[in-house]
């Protein structure tokens, strides 16, 4: 337990809530969840499922109808042949990281992962006694890897390569060209790729691609995806992995030892999400786009801030080195003096130093208000 990490977004949220309890007005830009309700037809499907008796244990790997629906959805969206047997349904996207890493990693194994990146990758690598090989994300490359450095970091001990596109916390999308080079570098190696595609539907310019499209990669990749972000279902706890059969068997074994199964009525709602109308997703992404444009413009107008335009997800990741403040100190100052709760880039690893993460899963009105508040305190660093 001394080695396991955490996700500090939850800690910052708790601090913000404590300040609110003292009467302070806080604008929440720390939380990584869409601020929209789950679409009505998905909620209706869950209610119907409860009435229809989906209240008992189900198959460990997921209801057959949901596994089929996921296989068809993933095949369609990535143009790859996936069958229901490759699909493991679990309570959220996160358990896929936990189960896959637990199944694969032993002390001495090396894991290459993005930094700044989702903190749970690093936490699990440490917890399992494997070796961290953080790969810095390069701002000038749209927050993708330096591919020469990536190549040099591969070793006979590399067991797992983690990719996340669109990415948290940067909003970066890995280009098809970069994915192809990564595919070429890992194809003949005895390793797996964990492709975290939880933000696959939240993009603004070019549709993100999956590494699984390249020859030989489907057999050595786990796609992580789920319902949390796409259908605004974070609290439902419903996600999945698509993986080779031998690994699916291991994940099923870990599931039977931990959860037994994922809740059955939420899985019925998942079928409705995938097979029902998708205009709710389009409407959410259109709203995120407006907010993205507003927050990037506003952040770039603040002295000492410079913000590249995120290509996906719902996070702005401004470079704040120009303020002269340490990013942790700056995040604290914004919380305590401006009432704006956001995260220091260091919450996502050492290479996040010099950046902040602001989630734009909040109303345009609140985003504008937060930008105004940040401007008000910016005299503390502006000359
Ligand atoms: N992967 C990334 C990159 C995320 O940002 C998140 C959630 O914040 C997850 C996975 C986990 O998603 P879930 O809430 O479905 O477990």
mmCIF file of C-alpha atoms and ligand atoms in Angstrom:
data_model
loop_
_atom_site.group_PDB
_atom_site.id
_atom_site.type_symbol
_atom_site.label_atom_id
_atom_site.label_comp_id
_atom_site.label_asym_id
_atom_site.label_seq_id
_atom_site.Cartn_x
_atom_site.Cartn_y
_atom_site.Cartn_z
ATOM 1 C CA UNK A 1 0.000 0.000 0.000
ATOM 2 C CA UNK A 2 2.945 2.346 0.514
ATOM 3 C CA UNK A 3 3.500 2.309 -3.250
ATOM 4 C CA UNK A 4 0.016 2.986 -4.559
ATOM 5 C CA UNK A 5 -0.842 6.534 -5.667
ATOM 6 C CA UNK A 6 -4.121 8.392 -6.064
ATOM 7 C CA UNK A 7 -6.079 10.719 -8.298
ATOM 8 C CA UNK A 8 -5.697 14.178 -6.821
ATOM 9 C CA UNK A 9 -8.722 15.596 -8.675
ATOM 10 C CA UNK A 10 -10.790 13.974 -5.941
ATOM 11 C CA UNK A 11 -8.654 15.594 -3.201
ATOM 12 C CA UNK A 12 -8.862 19.042 -4.793
ATOM 13 C CA UNK A 13 -12.617 18.626 -5.138
ATOM 14 C CA UNK A 14 -12.806 17.834 -1.407
ATOM 15 C CA UNK A 15 -10.784 20.989 -0.604
ATOM 16 C CA UNK A 16 -13.057 23.081 -2.826
ATOM 17 C CA UNK A 17 -16.115 21.647 -1.110
ATOM 18 C CA UNK A 18 -14.616 22.437 2.316
ATOM 19 C CA UNK A 19 -14.147 26.089 1.265
ATOM 20 C CA UNK A 20 -17.730 26.157 0.008
ATOM 21 C CA UNK A 21 -18.890 24.852 3.373
ATOM 22 C CA UNK A 22 -17.198 27.945 4.882
ATOM 23 C CA UNK A 23 -19.270 30.138 2.577
ATOM 24 C CA UNK A 24 -16.742 30.704 -0.249
ATOM 25 C CA UNK A 25 -17.981 30.791 -3.840
ATOM 26 C CA UNK A 26 -15.926 28.329 -5.917
ATOM 27 C CA UNK A 27 -16.116 27.674 -9.660
ATOM 28 C CA UNK A 28 -15.353 24.039 -10.317
ATOM 29 C CA UNK A 29 -12.961 23.497 -13.188
ATOM 30 C CA UNK A 30 -11.270 20.521 -11.569
ATOM 31 C CA UNK A 31 -13.752 17.743 -12.253
ATOM 32 C CA UNK A 32 -13.325 15.410 -15.215
ATOM 33 C CA UNK A 33 -16.929 14.625 -15.887
ATOM 34 C CA UNK A 34 -19.430 16.011 -18.405
ATOM 35 C CA UNK A 35 -21.898 18.361 -16.726
ATOM 36 C CA UNK A 36 -24.831 17.095 -18.811
ATOM 37 C CA UNK A 37 -27.515 14.715 -17.606
ATOM 38 C CA UNK A 38 -27.435 11.170 -18.952
ATOM 39 C CA UNK A 39 -29.686 11.218 -22.056
ATOM 40 C CA UNK A 40 -33.328 10.394 -21.244
ATOM 41 C CA UNK A 41 -33.610 7.297 -23.460
ATOM 42 C CA UNK A 42 -30.649 5.711 -21.636
ATOM 43 C CA UNK A 43 -32.189 6.377 -18.224
ATOM 44 C CA UNK A 44 -35.510 4.984 -19.463
ATOM 45 C CA UNK A 45 -33.771 1.771 -20.572
ATOM 46 C CA UNK A 46 -32.304 1.349 -17.071
ATOM 47 C CA UNK A 47 -35.702 1.885 -15.441
ATOM 48 C CA UNK A 48 -37.289 -0.608 -17.816
ATOM 49 C CA UNK A 49 -34.531 -3.114 -17.078
ATOM 50 C CA UNK A 50 -35.211 -2.854 -13.338
ATOM 51 C CA UNK A 51 -38.914 -3.488 -13.968
ATOM 52 C CA UNK A 52 -38.055 -6.386 -16.282
ATOM 53 C CA UNK A 53 -36.067 -8.088 -13.533
ATOM 54 C CA UNK A 54 -32.439 -7.294 -14.424
ATOM 55 C CA UNK A 55 -31.610 -7.197 -10.736
ATOM 56 C CA UNK A 56 -29.596 -10.363 -10.181
ATOM 57 C CA UNK A 57 -26.072 -11.550 -10.940
ATOM 58 C CA UNK A 58 -25.223 -11.686 -14.621
ATOM 59 C CA UNK A 59 -22.410 -13.340 -16.583
ATOM 60 C CA UNK A 60 -18.995 -12.233 -15.298
ATOM 61 C CA UNK A 61 -17.744 -10.869 -18.625
ATOM 62 C CA UNK A 62 -20.975 -8.966 -19.293
ATOM 63 C CA UNK A 63 -24.454 -9.544 -20.725
ATOM 64 C CA UNK A 64 -24.194 -11.207 -24.167
ATOM 65 C CA UNK A 65 -26.363 -8.480 -25.761
ATOM 66 C CA UNK A 66 -24.070 -5.720 -24.469
ATOM 67 C CA UNK A 67 -20.890 -7.554 -25.493
ATOM 68 C CA UNK A 68 -22.388 -7.973 -28.983
ATOM 69 C CA UNK A 69 -23.386 -4.304 -29.128
ATOM 70 C CA UNK A 70 -19.891 -3.226 -28.029
ATOM 71 C CA UNK A 71 -18.193 -5.552 -30.529
ATOM 72 C CA UNK A 72 -20.310 -4.123 -33.322
ATOM 73 C CA UNK A 73 -19.723 -0.509 -32.160
ATOM 74 C CA UNK A 74 -15.951 -0.921 -31.829
ATOM 75 C CA UNK A 75 -15.703 -2.757 -35.175
ATOM 76 C CA UNK A 76 -17.661 0.049 -36.839
ATOM 77 C CA UNK A 77 -15.879 3.003 -35.231
ATOM 78 C CA UNK A 78 -12.318 1.636 -35.612
ATOM 79 C CA UNK A 79 -12.827 -0.372 -38.823
ATOM 80 C CA UNK A 80 -11.467 -3.547 -37.183
ATOM 81 C CA UNK A 81 -12.958 -7.013 -36.755
ATOM 82 C CA UNK A 82 -13.897 -7.466 -33.103
ATOM 83 C CA UNK A 83 -16.093 -10.252 -31.735
ATOM 84 C CA UNK A 84 -18.095 -10.350 -28.503
ATOM 85 C CA UNK A 85 -15.596 -12.862 -27.072
ATOM 86 C CA UNK A 86 -12.928 -10.127 -27.095
ATOM 87 C CA UNK A 87 -15.079 -7.795 -24.975
ATOM 88 C CA UNK A 88 -14.914 -7.591 -21.162
ATOM 89 C CA UNK A 89 -17.575 -5.423 -19.537
ATOM 90 C CA UNK A 90 -16.455 -3.961 -16.194
ATOM 91 C CA UNK A 91 -17.647 -1.226 -13.791
ATOM 92 C CA UNK A 92 -16.011 1.772 -15.559
ATOM 93 C CA UNK A 93 -12.958 2.353 -17.701
ATOM 94 C CA UNK A 94 -10.585 2.380 -14.733
ATOM 95 C CA UNK A 95 -10.993 -1.320 -13.822
ATOM 96 C CA UNK A 96 -9.640 -2.205 -17.253
ATOM 97 C CA UNK A 97 -6.364 -0.500 -16.297
ATOM 98 C CA UNK A 98 -6.358 -2.270 -12.956
ATOM 99 C CA UNK A 99 -7.153 -5.730 -14.269
ATOM 100 C CA UNK A 100 -4.944 -5.590 -17.343
ATOM 101 C CA UNK A 101 -1.931 -4.305 -15.431
ATOM 102 C CA UNK A 102 -2.506 -6.783 -12.597
ATOM 103 C CA UNK A 103 -2.707 -9.615 -15.112
ATOM 104 C CA UNK A 104 0.411 -8.578 -17.012
ATOM 105 C CA UNK A 105 2.964 -6.911 -14.798
ATOM 106 C CA UNK A 106 5.652 -8.382 -12.629
ATOM 107 C CA UNK A 107 8.501 -6.663 -10.795
ATOM 108 C CA UNK A 108 11.150 -5.695 -13.316
ATOM 109 C CA UNK A 109 8.714 -5.211 -16.183
ATOM 110 C CA UNK A 110 8.897 -1.773 -17.754
ATOM 111 C CA UNK A 111 5.853 0.288 -18.653
ATOM 112 C CA UNK A 112 6.018 3.234 -21.028
ATOM 113 C CA UNK A 113 3.216 5.723 -20.366
ATOM 114 C CA UNK A 114 2.398 9.361 -21.113
ATOM 115 C CA UNK A 115 3.473 12.015 -18.621
ATOM 116 C CA UNK A 116 1.607 14.266 -17.920
ATOM 117 C CA UNK A 117 -1.026 11.546 -18.037
ATOM 118 C CA UNK A 118 -3.895 9.951 -16.160
ATOM 119 C CA UNK A 119 -2.345 9.406 -12.689
ATOM 120 C CA UNK A 120 -3.658 5.883 -12.275
ATOM 121 C CA UNK A 121 -1.245 4.507 -14.900
ATOM 122 C CA UNK A 122 1.759 5.534 -12.795
ATOM 123 C CA UNK A 123 0.086 4.539 -9.549
ATOM 124 C CA UNK A 124 -0.587 0.983 -10.755
ATOM 125 C CA UNK A 125 2.894 0.571 -12.206
ATOM 126 C CA UNK A 126 4.310 1.450 -8.766
ATOM 127 C CA UNK A 127 1.768 -0.665 -6.895
ATOM 128 C CA UNK A 128 2.601 -3.763 -8.936
ATOM 129 C CA UNK A 129 6.336 -3.260 -8.455
ATOM 130 C CA UNK A 130 6.945 -2.684 -12.154
ATOM 131 C CA UNK A 131 9.283 0.015 -13.451
ATOM 132 C CA UNK A 132 8.118 3.443 -14.582
ATOM 133 C CA UNK A 133 9.247 4.673 -17.975
ATOM 134 C CA UNK A 134 7.446 8.030 -18.261
ATOM 135 C CA UNK A 135 7.288 9.478 -21.751
ATOM 136 C CA UNK A 136 7.146 13.297 -21.722
ATOM 137 C CA UNK A 137 4.391 14.800 -23.850
ATOM 138 C CA UNK A 138 5.753 17.573 -26.036
ATOM 139 C CA UNK A 139 3.636 20.720 -26.216
ATOM 140 C CA UNK A 140 5.007 21.687 -29.649
ATOM 141 C CA UNK A 141 3.980 18.264 -30.974
ATOM 142 C CA UNK A 142 0.362 18.685 -29.885
ATOM 143 C CA UNK A 143 1.239 16.857 -26.658
ATOM 144 C CA UNK A 144 2.426 13.686 -28.406
ATOM 145 C CA UNK A 145 5.605 11.691 -27.716
ATOM 146 C CA UNK A 146 9.045 12.534 -29.038
ATOM 147 C CA UNK A 147 9.181 9.382 -31.168
ATOM 148 C CA UNK A 148 12.967 9.108 -31.166
ATOM 149 C CA UNK A 149 12.905 9.138 -27.389
ATOM 150 C CA UNK A 150 10.097 6.575 -27.488
ATOM 151 C CA UNK A 151 12.195 4.313 -29.691
ATOM 152 C CA UNK A 152 15.175 4.626 -27.358
ATOM 153 C CA UNK A 153 12.987 3.843 -24.348
ATOM 154 C CA UNK A 154 11.876 0.461 -25.684
ATOM 155 C CA UNK A 155 13.837 -2.390 -24.127
ATOM 156 C CA UNK A 156 13.589 -6.176 -23.870
ATOM 157 C CA UNK A 157 11.847 -5.568 -20.517
ATOM 158 C CA UNK A 158 9.135 -3.323 -21.943
ATOM 159 C CA UNK A 159 5.921 -5.206 -21.190
ATOM 160 C CA UNK A 160 3.315 -2.520 -21.754
ATOM 161 C CA UNK A 161 2.978 0.729 -23.698
ATOM 162 C CA UNK A 162 0.128 3.010 -22.629
ATOM 163 C CA UNK A 163 -1.375 5.424 -25.164
ATOM 164 C CA UNK A 164 -4.178 7.885 -24.431
ATOM 165 C CA UNK A 165 -5.766 9.760 -27.313
ATOM 166 C CA UNK A 166 -7.605 12.107 -26.990
ATOM 167 C CA UNK A 167 -5.584 12.652 -23.867
ATOM 168 C CA UNK A 168 -6.203 13.660 -20.293
ATOM 169 C CA UNK A 169 -4.959 16.200 -19.132
ATOM 170 C CA UNK A 170 -3.721 17.804 -22.352
ATOM 171 C CA UNK A 171 -6.582 17.299 -24.841
ATOM 172 C CA UNK A 172 -3.922 16.179 -27.330
ATOM 173 C CA UNK A 173 -4.731 13.731 -30.116
ATOM 174 C CA UNK A 174 -2.009 11.409 -31.471
ATOM 175 C CA UNK A 175 -1.764 11.774 -35.257
ATOM 176 C CA UNK A 176 -2.231 8.784 -37.546
ATOM 177 C CA UNK A 177 1.359 9.206 -38.713
ATOM 178 C CA UNK A 178 2.671 8.975 -35.127
ATOM 179 C CA UNK A 179 0.471 5.968 -34.400
ATOM 180 C CA UNK A 180 1.836 4.227 -37.470
ATOM 181 C CA UNK A 181 5.415 4.821 -36.355
ATOM 182 C CA UNK A 182 4.610 3.550 -32.864
ATOM 183 C CA UNK A 183 2.937 0.494 -34.422
ATOM 184 C CA UNK A 184 6.028 -0.164 -36.559
ATOM 185 C CA UNK A 185 8.271 0.091 -33.485
ATOM 186 C CA UNK A 186 6.268 -2.275 -31.279
ATOM 187 C CA UNK A 187 4.906 -4.776 -33.839
ATOM 188 C CA UNK A 188 7.637 -7.380 -33.433
ATOM 189 C CA UNK A 189 8.159 -6.936 -29.729
ATOM 190 C CA UNK A 190 6.793 -9.139 -26.970
ATOM 191 C CA UNK A 191 4.650 -6.469 -25.351
ATOM 192 C CA UNK A 192 1.096 -5.148 -25.187
ATOM 193 C CA UNK A 193 -0.395 -1.758 -25.891
ATOM 194 C CA UNK A 194 -3.070 -0.319 -23.618
ATOM 195 C CA UNK A 195 -4.892 2.183 -25.805
ATOM 196 C CA UNK A 196 -7.027 4.349 -23.540
ATOM 197 C CA UNK A 197 -9.723 5.639 -25.897
ATOM 198 C CA UNK A 198 -12.220 6.784 -23.248
ATOM 199 C CA UNK A 199 -12.481 10.208 -25.002
ATOM 200 C CA UNK A 200 -12.804 8.677 -28.484
ATOM 201 C CA UNK A 201 -16.068 10.497 -29.257
ATOM 202 C CA UNK A 202 -15.044 13.912 -27.906
ATOM 203 C CA UNK A 203 -12.992 15.575 -30.634
ATOM 204 C CA UNK A 204 -13.149 18.805 -32.613
ATOM 205 C CA UNK A 205 -11.097 18.657 -35.789
ATOM 206 C CA UNK A 206 -9.900 15.303 -37.035
ATOM 207 C CA UNK A 207 -11.363 12.084 -35.761
ATOM 208 C CA UNK A 208 -8.868 10.339 -33.461
ATOM 209 C CA UNK A 209 -7.486 7.091 -34.874
ATOM 210 C CA UNK A 210 -6.842 3.815 -33.064
ATOM 211 C CA UNK A 211 -3.494 2.008 -33.234
ATOM 212 C CA UNK A 212 -5.460 -1.231 -33.679
ATOM 213 C CA UNK A 213 -5.949 -0.397 -37.389
ATOM 214 C CA UNK A 214 -2.313 -1.247 -38.200
ATOM 215 C CA UNK A 215 -1.208 -4.744 -39.221
ATOM 216 C CA UNK A 216 -0.683 -7.085 -36.293
ATOM 217 C CA UNK A 217 -1.634 -4.520 -33.641
ATOM 218 C CA UNK A 218 -5.150 -5.744 -32.862
ATOM 219 C CA UNK A 219 -3.600 -8.951 -31.477
ATOM 220 C CA UNK A 220 -1.440 -7.053 -29.016
ATOM 221 C CA UNK A 221 -3.673 -4.142 -27.975
ATOM 222 C CA UNK A 222 -6.265 -3.592 -25.287
ATOM 223 C CA UNK A 223 -8.756 -0.867 -26.210
ATOM 224 C CA UNK A 224 -10.155 0.804 -23.094
ATOM 225 C CA UNK A 225 -13.424 2.647 -23.651
ATOM 226 C CA UNK A 226 -16.705 3.117 -21.846
ATOM 227 C CA UNK A 227 -19.839 5.108 -21.251
ATOM 228 C CA UNK A 228 -18.664 7.643 -18.627
ATOM 229 C CA UNK A 229 -17.604 10.472 -20.918
ATOM 230 C CA UNK A 230 -19.427 9.754 -24.195
ATOM 231 C CA UNK A 231 -22.879 9.396 -22.663
ATOM 232 C CA UNK A 232 -22.324 11.414 -19.492
ATOM 233 C CA UNK A 233 -22.582 8.328 -17.285
ATOM 234 C CA UNK A 234 -19.625 8.699 -14.886
ATOM 235 C CA UNK A 235 -21.577 7.567 -11.829
ATOM 236 C CA UNK A 236 -23.178 4.566 -13.498
ATOM 237 C CA UNK A 237 -19.831 2.735 -13.540
ATOM 238 C CA UNK A 238 -19.901 1.082 -16.936
ATOM 239 C CA UNK A 239 -16.880 0.528 -19.150
ATOM 240 C CA UNK A 240 -15.169 -2.136 -21.185
ATOM 241 C CA UNK A 241 -11.991 -3.468 -22.686
ATOM 242 C CA UNK A 242 -11.465 -5.121 -26.065
ATOM 243 C CA UNK A 243 -8.527 -7.491 -25.954
ATOM 244 C CA UNK A 244 -6.997 -10.756 -27.177
ATOM 245 C CA UNK A 245 -8.843 -13.860 -25.939
ATOM 246 C CA UNK A 246 -6.049 -15.069 -23.621
ATOM 247 C CA UNK A 247 -6.083 -11.741 -21.799
ATOM 248 C CA UNK A 248 -9.893 -11.601 -21.747
ATOM 249 C CA UNK A 249 -9.808 -14.903 -19.849
ATOM 250 C CA UNK A 250 -7.451 -13.375 -17.250
ATOM 251 C CA UNK A 251 -9.593 -10.265 -16.851
ATOM 252 C CA UNK A 252 -12.687 -12.437 -16.453
ATOM 253 C CA UNK A 253 -10.881 -14.354 -13.708
ATOM 254 C CA UNK A 254 -9.982 -11.112 -11.922
ATOM 255 C CA UNK A 255 -13.589 -9.933 -12.287
ATOM 256 C CA UNK A 256 -14.987 -13.103 -10.736
ATOM 257 C CA UNK A 257 -12.553 -12.616 -7.848
ATOM 258 C CA UNK A 258 -13.553 -8.990 -7.300
ATOM 259 C CA UNK A 259 -16.912 -7.823 -8.674
ATOM 260 C CA UNK A 260 -18.555 -11.086 -9.829
ATOM 261 C CA UNK A 261 -20.197 -9.032 -12.594
ATOM 262 C CA UNK A 262 -21.147 -5.508 -13.595
ATOM 263 C CA UNK A 263 -24.653 -4.370 -12.570
ATOM 264 C CA UNK A 264 -27.137 -5.879 -15.010
ATOM 265 C CA UNK A 265 -29.620 -3.003 -15.400
ATOM 266 C CA UNK A 266 -26.809 -0.529 -16.179
ATOM 267 C CA UNK A 267 -25.640 -2.887 -18.915
ATOM 268 C CA UNK A 268 -29.112 -2.833 -20.465
ATOM 269 C CA UNK A 269 -28.827 0.964 -20.447
ATOM 270 C CA UNK A 270 -25.468 0.551 -22.181
ATOM 271 C CA UNK A 271 -27.144 -1.340 -25.044
ATOM 272 C CA UNK A 272 -29.634 1.537 -25.403
ATOM 273 C CA UNK A 273 -26.732 4.037 -25.408
ATOM 274 C CA UNK A 274 -24.882 2.262 -28.228
ATOM 275 C CA UNK A 275 -27.892 1.324 -30.335
ATOM 276 C CA UNK A 276 -30.086 4.398 -29.722
ATOM 277 C CA UNK A 277 -29.918 7.904 -31.224
ATOM 278 C CA UNK A 278 -26.474 9.529 -31.140
ATOM 279 C CA UNK A 279 -27.540 13.160 -31.553
ATOM 280 C CA UNK A 280 -27.134 13.624 -27.773
ATOM 281 C CA UNK A 281 -23.400 12.971 -28.188
ATOM 282 C CA UNK A 282 -23.163 15.418 -31.093
ATOM 283 C CA UNK A 283 -24.998 18.092 -29.089
ATOM 284 C CA UNK A 284 -22.669 17.621 -26.106
ATOM 285 C CA UNK A 285 -19.550 17.854 -28.273
ATOM 286 C CA UNK A 286 -20.929 20.989 -30.021
ATOM 287 C CA UNK A 287 -21.378 22.623 -26.616
ATOM 288 C CA UNK A 288 -17.884 21.549 -25.522
ATOM 289 C CA UNK A 289 -16.486 23.114 -28.701
ATOM 290 C CA UNK A 290 -18.005 26.521 -27.849
ATOM 291 C CA UNK A 291 -16.569 26.345 -24.364
ATOM 292 C CA UNK A 292 -13.191 25.197 -25.641
ATOM 293 C CA UNK A 293 -12.980 28.182 -27.963
ATOM 294 C CA UNK A 294 -13.994 30.555 -25.161
ATOM 295 C CA UNK A 295 -11.603 29.164 -22.549
ATOM 296 C CA UNK A 296 -8.599 29.006 -24.893
ATOM 297 C CA UNK A 297 -9.187 32.600 -26.037
ATOM 298 C CA UNK A 298 -9.656 33.780 -22.449
ATOM 299 C CA UNK A 299 -6.597 31.956 -21.105
ATOM 300 C CA UNK A 300 -4.393 33.327 -23.874
ATOM 301 C CA UNK A 301 -5.423 36.847 -22.862
ATOM 302 C CA UNK A 302 -4.088 36.335 -19.317
ATOM 303 C CA UNK A 303 -0.511 37.562 -18.823
ATOM 304 C CA UNK A 304 1.936 34.685 -18.381
ATOM 305 C CA UNK A 305 -0.507 32.075 -19.745
ATOM 306 C CA UNK A 306 -0.263 30.451 -23.143
ATOM 307 C CA UNK A 307 -2.753 27.780 -24.159
ATOM 308 C CA UNK A 308 -2.692 25.552 -27.222
ATOM 309 C CA UNK A 309 -6.078 24.559 -28.597
ATOM 310 C CA UNK A 310 -7.022 21.066 -27.415
ATOM 311 C CA UNK A 311 -8.064 18.719 -30.221
ATOM 312 C CA UNK A 312 -10.184 16.453 -28.028
ATOM 313 C CA UNK A 313 -11.545 15.675 -24.518
ATOM 314 C CA UNK A 314 -12.736 18.621 -22.392
ATOM 315 C CA UNK A 315 -9.603 19.983 -20.764
ATOM 316 C CA UNK A 316 -7.517 23.094 -21.399
ATOM 317 C CA UNK A 317 -3.860 22.684 -20.414
ATOM 318 C CA UNK A 318 -2.292 26.154 -20.411
ATOM 319 C CA UNK A 319 1.435 26.648 -20.050
ATOM 320 C CA UNK A 320 1.824 28.996 -17.073
ATOM 321 C CA UNK A 321 5.624 29.156 -16.904
ATOM 322 C CA UNK A 322 5.395 32.843 -17.857
ATOM 323 C CA UNK A 323 3.799 33.644 -14.502
ATOM 324 C CA UNK A 324 6.994 32.703 -12.665
ATOM 325 C CA UNK A 325 4.838 30.729 -10.215
ATOM 326 C CA UNK A 326 5.266 27.082 -9.407
ATOM 327 C CA UNK A 327 2.147 25.420 -10.881
ATOM 328 C CA UNK A 328 1.091 23.950 -7.530
ATOM 329 C CA UNK A 329 1.366 27.346 -5.859
ATOM 330 C CA UNK A 330 -0.560 28.919 -8.725
ATOM 331 C CA UNK A 331 -3.390 26.355 -8.471
ATOM 332 C CA UNK A 332 -3.566 27.036 -4.701
ATOM 333 C CA UNK A 333 -3.611 30.787 -5.268
ATOM 334 C CA UNK A 334 -6.424 30.473 -7.813
ATOM 335 C CA UNK A 335 -8.446 28.341 -5.413
ATOM 336 C CA UNK A 336 -7.890 30.483 -2.308
ATOM 337 C CA UNK A 337 -7.833 33.985 -3.767
ATOM 338 C CA UNK A 338 -9.876 33.718 -6.973
ATOM 339 C CA UNK A 339 -12.314 30.934 -6.047
ATOM 340 C CA UNK A 340 -11.366 28.956 -9.147
ATOM 341 C CA UNK A 341 -10.684 25.276 -8.546
ATOM 342 C CA UNK A 342 -8.354 23.695 -11.096
ATOM 343 C CA UNK A 343 -5.484 21.223 -11.026
ATOM 344 C CA UNK A 344 -1.742 21.704 -11.137
ATOM 345 C CA UNK A 345 -0.171 19.915 -14.108
ATOM 346 C CA UNK A 346 1.962 18.041 -11.562
ATOM 347 C CA UNK A 347 -1.164 16.114 -10.519
ATOM 348 C CA UNK A 348 -0.518 14.219 -13.772
ATOM 349 C CA UNK A 349 3.181 13.588 -13.275
ATOM 350 C CA UNK A 350 6.477 15.456 -13.070
ATOM 351 C CA UNK A 351 6.394 16.582 -16.691
ATOM 352 C CA UNK A 352 3.148 18.426 -15.980
ATOM 353 C CA UNK A 353 5.151 21.036 -14.080
ATOM 354 C CA UNK A 354 4.528 24.510 -15.517
ATOM 355 C CA UNK A 355 0.946 23.756 -16.592
ATOM 356 C CA UNK A 356 -2.559 23.853 -15.161
ATOM 357 C CA UNK A 357 -5.534 21.693 -16.117
ATOM 358 C CA UNK A 358 -8.884 23.427 -16.374
ATOM 359 C CA UNK A 359 -11.856 21.238 -17.197
ATOM 360 C CA UNK A 360 -14.422 23.002 -19.364
ATOM 361 C CA UNK A 361 -17.176 20.657 -18.262
ATOM 362 C CA UNK A 362 -18.918 23.696 -16.810
ATOM 363 C CA UNK A 363 -21.276 26.313 -18.271
ATOM 364 C CA UNK A 364 -20.005 29.073 -20.587
ATOM 365 C CA UNK A 365 -21.234 31.554 -18.008
ATOM 366 C CA UNK A 366 -19.121 29.984 -15.237
ATOM 367 C CA UNK A 367 -16.127 29.672 -17.555
ATOM 368 C CA UNK A 368 -16.316 33.402 -18.386
ATOM 369 C CA UNK A 369 -16.691 34.192 -14.695
ATOM 370 C CA UNK A 370 -13.658 32.042 -13.825
ATOM 371 C CA UNK A 371 -11.562 33.741 -16.530
ATOM 372 C CA UNK A 372 -12.540 37.141 -15.121
ATOM 373 C CA UNK A 373 -11.521 36.061 -11.634
ATOM 374 C CA UNK A 374 -8.144 34.777 -12.844
ATOM 375 C CA UNK A 375 -7.562 38.115 -14.624
ATOM 376 C CA UNK A 376 -8.370 39.935 -11.380
ATOM 377 C CA UNK A 377 -5.568 38.193 -9.467
ATOM 378 C CA UNK A 378 -3.087 38.225 -12.386
ATOM 379 C CA UNK A 379 -1.497 41.493 -11.146
ATOM 380 C CA UNK A 380 0.318 39.231 -8.692
ATOM 381 C CA UNK A 381 2.520 37.951 -11.517
ATOM 382 C CA UNK A 382 2.020 40.458 -14.367
ATOM 383 C CA UNK A 383 4.677 43.152 -14.541
HETATM 384 N N1 LIG B 1 -9.025 7.082 -18.759
HETATM 385 C C1 LIG B 1 -8.860 8.402 -18.724
HETATM 386 C C2 LIG B 1 -7.788 9.023 -19.536
HETATM 387 C C3 LIG B 1 -9.694 9.192 -17.917
HETATM 388 O O1 LIG B 1 -9.516 10.512 -17.890
HETATM 389 C C4 LIG B 1 -10.674 8.557 -17.130
HETATM 390 C C5 LIG B 1 -11.548 9.318 -16.218
HETATM 391 O O2 LIG B 1 -11.300 10.426 -15.833
HETATM 392 C C6 LIG B 1 -10.788 7.175 -17.195
HETATM 393 C C7 LIG B 1 -9.964 6.465 -18.026
HETATM 394 C C8 LIG B 1 -11.744 6.419 -16.305
HETATM 395 O O3 LIG B 1 -13.030 6.428 -16.704
HETATM 396 P P1 LIG B 1 -14.169 5.747 -15.814
HETATM 397 O O4 LIG B 1 -14.791 6.860 -15.026
HETATM 398 O O5 LIG B 1 -15.106 5.142 -16.800
HETATM 399 O O6 LIG B 1 -13.552 4.734 -14.943
#
